[in-house]
Amino acid sequence: MEAITSHSELSSSDPPIHEFFSGGHDLKELSSGNEKLVQDIFDTCGELTRAIRECPVPVIAAIDGVAAAAGCQLVAACDIAVATKKSSFSTPGASVGIFCSSPGVPLIRKCQSQDALQSGLISRLTEDTKALERELDEICKAIIDKPKGVIAMGKKFMYEQLEMRSYHEALVRAGDVMVQNLKYKDTKKEWRAFLKKKKPNWTHTHDKD
């Protein structure tokens, strides 16, 4: 989790894609009787959830099987989640004596991939592993083809507006954000390139004119 957290805290100049595998918490560690170790594990998990949200670029979860407990929490924390039809999601901790009370996990029972899609836990559903890989390639390409600074600004605002007190406040803030967006060098590069029918050469920064 610490490795994922460190790579989630990306700056706008970092490489756009990293891949990690998560098998969830190790029950042997949780049952070790070492209270400090267990506290550190859950603190790190919470920090990872925060880092995913604050990461300037979209974080994608790929599920090709069971996503349980902490693994399910990571899926819920990600910006985009793609799963195969054989995948399932659950928070089964109570069955081994530990209730899954970690924030951000919207499930209290096992659900299949179609239910996860309908509930909004996952973004896309694919037939099999190969289709999952193709879908991930398409999503990643769509993201990295865009200016990173603009994508980061959009993701940041998306989460900010969720915490605003009213719909009106969110709309006002959205207008302010778009005004700032228009000052981005990459936005102006896109317009010039579009008019000339050329591909823009992004700076991938938050630089403004």
CSV table of C-alpha atoms in Angstrom, one decimal:
chain,number,residue,atom,x,y,z
A,1,MET,CA,0.0,0.0,0.0
A,2,GLU,CA,2.9,2.4,0.8
A,3,ALA,CA,4.3,1.8,-2.7
A,4,ILE,CA,0.9,2.6,-4.4
A,5,THR,CA,0.5,5.6,-2.2
A,6,SER,CA,3.9,7.0,-3.1
A,7,HIS,CA,3.2,6.6,-6.8
A,8,SER,CA,-0.3,8.1,-6.4
A,9,GLU,CA,1.2,11.3,-5.2
A,10,LEU,CA,2.1,12.4,-8.7
A,11,SER,CA,3.2,15.8,-9.9
A,12,SER,CA,2.2,17.0,-13.4
A,13,SER,CA,5.7,16.1,-14.7
A,14,ASP,CA,5.6,12.4,-13.7
A,15,PRO,CA,4.9,9.5,-16.1
A,16,PRO,CA,1.2,9.1,-16.7
A,17,ILE,CA,0.8,5.4,-16.0
A,18,HIS,CA,1.8,3.0,-13.2
A,19,GLU,CA,0.4,-0.5,-12.6
A,20,PHE,CA,0.0,-2.3,-9.2
A,21,PHE,CA,-1.7,-5.4,-8.0
A,22,SER,CA,-3.6,-5.6,-4.7
A,23,GLY,CA,-4.5,-8.8,-2.8
A,24,GLY,CA,-6.2,-6.9,0.1
A,25,HIS,CA,-5.1,-7.1,3.7
A,26,ASP,CA,-3.0,-10.0,5.1
A,27,LEU,CA,-5.2,-11.7,7.8
A,28,LYS,CA,-2.0,-13.1,9.4
A,29,GLU,CA,-0.8,-9.5,10.0
A,30,LEU,CA,-4.1,-8.3,11.3
A,31,SER,CA,-4.3,-11.2,13.8
A,32,SER,CA,-0.7,-10.9,14.9
A,33,GLY,CA,-1.6,-9.2,18.2
A,34,ASN,CA,0.8,-6.3,17.3
A,35,GLU,CA,-1.5,-3.3,17.8
A,36,LYS,CA,0.9,-0.8,16.4
A,37,LEU,CA,1.4,-2.8,13.2
A,38,VAL,CA,-2.4,-3.2,12.7
A,39,GLN,CA,-2.9,0.6,13.4
A,40,ASP,CA,-0.2,1.4,10.8
A,41,ILE,CA,-1.9,-0.9,8.3
A,42,PHE,CA,-5.2,0.8,8.6
A,43,ASP,CA,-3.6,4.2,8.7
A,44,THR,CA,-1.8,3.4,5.5
A,45,CYS,CA,-5.0,2.2,3.9
A,46,GLY,CA,-6.7,5.4,4.7
A,47,GLU,CA,-3.8,7.4,3.4
A,48,LEU,CA,-3.9,5.4,0.2
A,49,THR,CA,-7.6,6.2,-0.3
A,50,ARG,CA,-6.8,9.9,0.3
A,51,ALA,CA,-3.9,9.8,-2.1
A,52,ILE,CA,-6.0,8.2,-4.9
A,53,ARG,CA,-8.5,11.0,-4.5
A,54,GLU,CA,-5.9,13.7,-4.5
A,55,CYS,CA,-3.8,12.2,-7.4
A,56,PRO,CA,-3.9,14.8,-10.2
A,57,VAL,CA,-4.5,12.1,-12.9
A,58,PRO,CA,-7.3,9.6,-13.0
A,59,VAL,CA,-6.6,6.3,-11.2
A,60,ILE,CA,-8.1,3.2,-12.8
A,61,ALA,CA,-9.0,-0.1,-11.1
A,62,ALA,CA,-9.0,-3.3,-13.2
A,63,ILE,CA,-10.9,-6.2,-11.7
A,64,ASP,CA,-10.7,-9.7,-13.1
A,65,GLY,CA,-12.0,-11.8,-10.2
A,66,VAL,CA,-12.9,-11.2,-6.6
A,67,ALA,CA,-12.5,-7.7,-5.0
A,68,ALA,CA,-13.1,-8.2,-1.3
A,69,ALA,CA,-12.7,-6.0,1.8
A,70,ALA,CA,-9.8,-3.6,1.4
A,71,GLY,CA,-9.6,-4.6,-2.3
A,72,CYS,CA,-13.2,-3.5,-2.7
A,73,GLN,CA,-12.4,-0.2,-0.9
A,74,LEU,CA,-9.6,0.5,-3.4
A,75,VAL,CA,-12.1,-0.1,-6.3
A,76,ALA,CA,-14.6,2.3,-4.7
A,77,ALA,CA,-11.8,4.9,-4.2
A,78,CYS,CA,-10.6,4.9,-7.8
A,79,ASP,CA,-11.9,7.3,-10.4
A,80,ILE,CA,-12.5,4.7,-13.1
A,81,ALA,CA,-13.1,0.9,-12.5
A,82,VAL,CA,-13.3,-1.7,-15.3
A,83,ALA,CA,-14.3,-5.3,-14.5
A,84,THR,CA,-14.9,-8.6,-16.3
A,85,LYS,CA,-18.3,-10.3,-16.0
A,86,LYS,CA,-16.8,-13.0,-13.7
A,87,SER,CA,-15.8,-10.4,-11.1
A,88,SER,CA,-17.5,-10.0,-7.8
A,89,PHE,CA,-17.4,-7.5,-5.0
A,90,SER,CA,-17.9,-7.9,-1.2
A,91,THR,CA,-17.0,-6.7,2.3
A,92,PRO,CA,-17.0,-10.1,4.1
A,93,GLY,CA,-14.9,-9.1,7.1
A,94,ALA,CA,-17.7,-9.8,9.6
A,95,SER,CA,-17.5,-13.5,8.6
A,96,VAL,CA,-13.9,-13.6,10.1
A,97,GLY,CA,-14.7,-11.4,13.0
A,98,ILE,CA,-13.8,-8.0,11.7
A,99,PHE,CA,-16.4,-5.6,10.4
A,100,CYS,CA,-15.4,-3.7,7.2
A,101,SER,CA,-15.9,-0.2,8.5
A,102,SER,CA,-13.4,1.5,6.3
A,103,PRO,CA,-14.9,4.6,4.7
A,104,GLY,CA,-15.6,4.6,1.0
A,105,VAL,CA,-16.8,1.1,0.7
A,106,PRO,CA,-20.4,1.3,-0.5
A,107,LEU,CA,-21.2,-2.4,-0.1
A,108,ILE,CA,-22.5,-4.5,2.8
A,109,ARG,CA,-22.9,-7.8,1.0
A,110,LYS,CA,-21.5,-9.6,-2.0
A,111,CYS,CA,-22.6,-8.4,-5.4
A,112,GLN,CA,-21.9,-9.6,-8.9
A,113,SER,CA,-20.3,-7.5,-11.7
A,114,GLN,CA,-23.7,-6.4,-13.3
A,115,ASP,CA,-24.9,-5.2,-9.9
A,116,ALA,CA,-21.6,-3.3,-9.4
A,117,LEU,CA,-22.1,-1.6,-12.8
A,118,GLN,CA,-25.7,-0.6,-12.0
A,119,SER,CA,-24.8,0.8,-8.6
A,120,GLY,CA,-21.9,2.9,-10.0
A,121,LEU,CA,-19.1,1.0,-8.2
A,122,ILE,CA,-17.5,0.2,-11.6
A,123,SER,CA,-17.5,2.2,-14.8
A,124,ARG,CA,-17.3,-0.4,-17.5
A,125,LEU,CA,-18.0,-4.2,-17.8
A,126,THR,CA,-16.2,-6.5,-20.2
A,127,GLU,CA,-16.8,-10.1,-21.3
A,128,ASP,CA,-13.4,-11.5,-20.4
A,129,THR,CA,-9.7,-10.7,-19.6
A,130,LYS,CA,-8.7,-9.8,-23.1
A,131,ALA,CA,-11.6,-7.4,-23.5
A,132,LEU,CA,-10.7,-5.9,-20.1
A,133,GLU,CA,-7.1,-5.3,-21.3
A,134,ARG,CA,-8.4,-3.7,-24.6
A,135,GLU,CA,-10.8,-1.5,-22.6
A,136,LEU,CA,-8.0,-0.4,-20.3
A,137,ASP,CA,-5.8,0.5,-23.2
A,138,GLU,CA,-8.5,2.6,-24.8
A,139,ILE,CA,-9.2,4.4,-21.5
A,140,CYS,CA,-5.5,5.1,-20.8
A,141,LYS,CA,-5.0,6.3,-24.4
A,142,ALA,CA,-8.0,8.7,-24.1
A,143,ILE,CA,-6.5,10.1,-20.8
A,144,ILE,CA,-2.8,10.5,-21.9
A,145,ASP,CA,-3.9,12.1,-25.2
A,146,LYS,CA,-5.3,15.0,-23.2
A,147,PRO,CA,-3.2,17.7,-21.4
A,148,LYS,CA,-2.4,16.5,-18.0
A,149,GLY,CA,-2.8,19.9,-16.3
A,150,VAL,CA,-6.4,20.2,-17.6
A,151,ILE,CA,-7.3,16.7,-16.6
A,152,ALA,CA,-5.9,17.3,-13.1
A,153,MET,CA,-7.8,20.5,-12.8
A,154,GLY,CA,-11.0,18.8,-13.8
A,155,LYS,CA,-10.6,15.9,-11.4
A,156,LYS,CA,-9.8,18.2,-8.5
A,157,PHE,CA,-13.0,20.3,-9.2
A,158,MET,CA,-15.1,17.1,-9.6
A,159,TYR,CA,-14.4,16.2,-6.0
A,160,GLU,CA,-14.5,19.7,-4.7
A,161,GLN,CA,-18.0,20.3,-6.0
A,162,LEU,CA,-19.3,17.1,-4.3
A,163,GLU,CA,-18.5,18.7,-0.9
A,164,MET,CA,-20.2,22.1,-1.7
A,165,ARG,CA,-23.3,23.1,0.2
A,166,SER,CA,-25.5,23.7,-2.7
A,167,TYR,CA,-26.0,23.1,-6.4
A,168,HIS,CA,-25.9,26.9,-7.0
A,169,GLU,CA,-22.5,27.1,-5.2
A,170,ALA,CA,-21.1,24.3,-7.4
A,171,LEU,CA,-22.3,26.1,-10.6
A,172,VAL,CA,-20.7,29.4,-9.6
A,173,ARG,CA,-17.4,27.6,-8.7
A,174,ALA,CA,-17.6,25.7,-12.0
A,175,GLY,CA,-17.8,29.0,-13.9
A,176,ASP,CA,-14.7,30.3,-12.1
A,177,VAL,CA,-12.8,27.1,-12.8
A,178,MET,CA,-13.6,27.3,-16.5
A,179,VAL,CA,-12.4,30.9,-16.7
A,180,GLN,CA,-9.1,29.8,-15.2
A,181,ASN,CA,-9.0,26.8,-17.6
A,182,LEU,CA,-9.2,29.2,-20.6
A,183,LYS,CA,-5.9,30.8,-19.4
A,184,TYR,CA,-4.0,27.4,-19.6
A,185,LYS,CA,-1.2,27.4,-22.3
A,186,ASP,CA,-2.3,23.9,-23.3
A,187,THR,CA,-5.9,25.1,-23.9
A,188,LYS,CA,-4.7,27.8,-26.2
A,189,LYS,CA,-2.3,25.3,-27.9
A,190,GLU,CA,-5.3,23.1,-28.6
A,191,TRP,CA,-7.3,25.9,-30.1
A,192,ARG,CA,-4.5,26.9,-32.4
A,193,ALA,CA,-3.8,23.3,-33.4
A,194,PHE,CA,-7.5,22.6,-34.1
A,195,LEU,CA,-7.7,25.6,-36.4
A,196,LYS,CA,-4.6,24.5,-38.2
A,197,LYS,CA,-5.8,20.9,-38.2
A,198,LYS,CA,-2.7,19.8,-36.4
A,199,LYS,CA,-2.0,17.7,-33.3
A,200,PRO,CA,-1.1,20.0,-30.3
A,201,ASN,CA,2.3,19.6,-28.5
A,202,TRP,CA,1.2,19.6,-24.9
A,203,THR,CA,3.2,21.0,-22.1
A,204,HIS,CA,1.3,18.9,-19.6
A,205,THR,CA,1.6,21.6,-16.9
A,206,HIS,CA,-0.6,24.1,-15.2
A,207,ASP,CA,1.2,27.0,-16.9
A,208,LYS,CA,-1.0,30.0,-17.9
A,209,ASP,CA,-0.5,32.9,-20.2
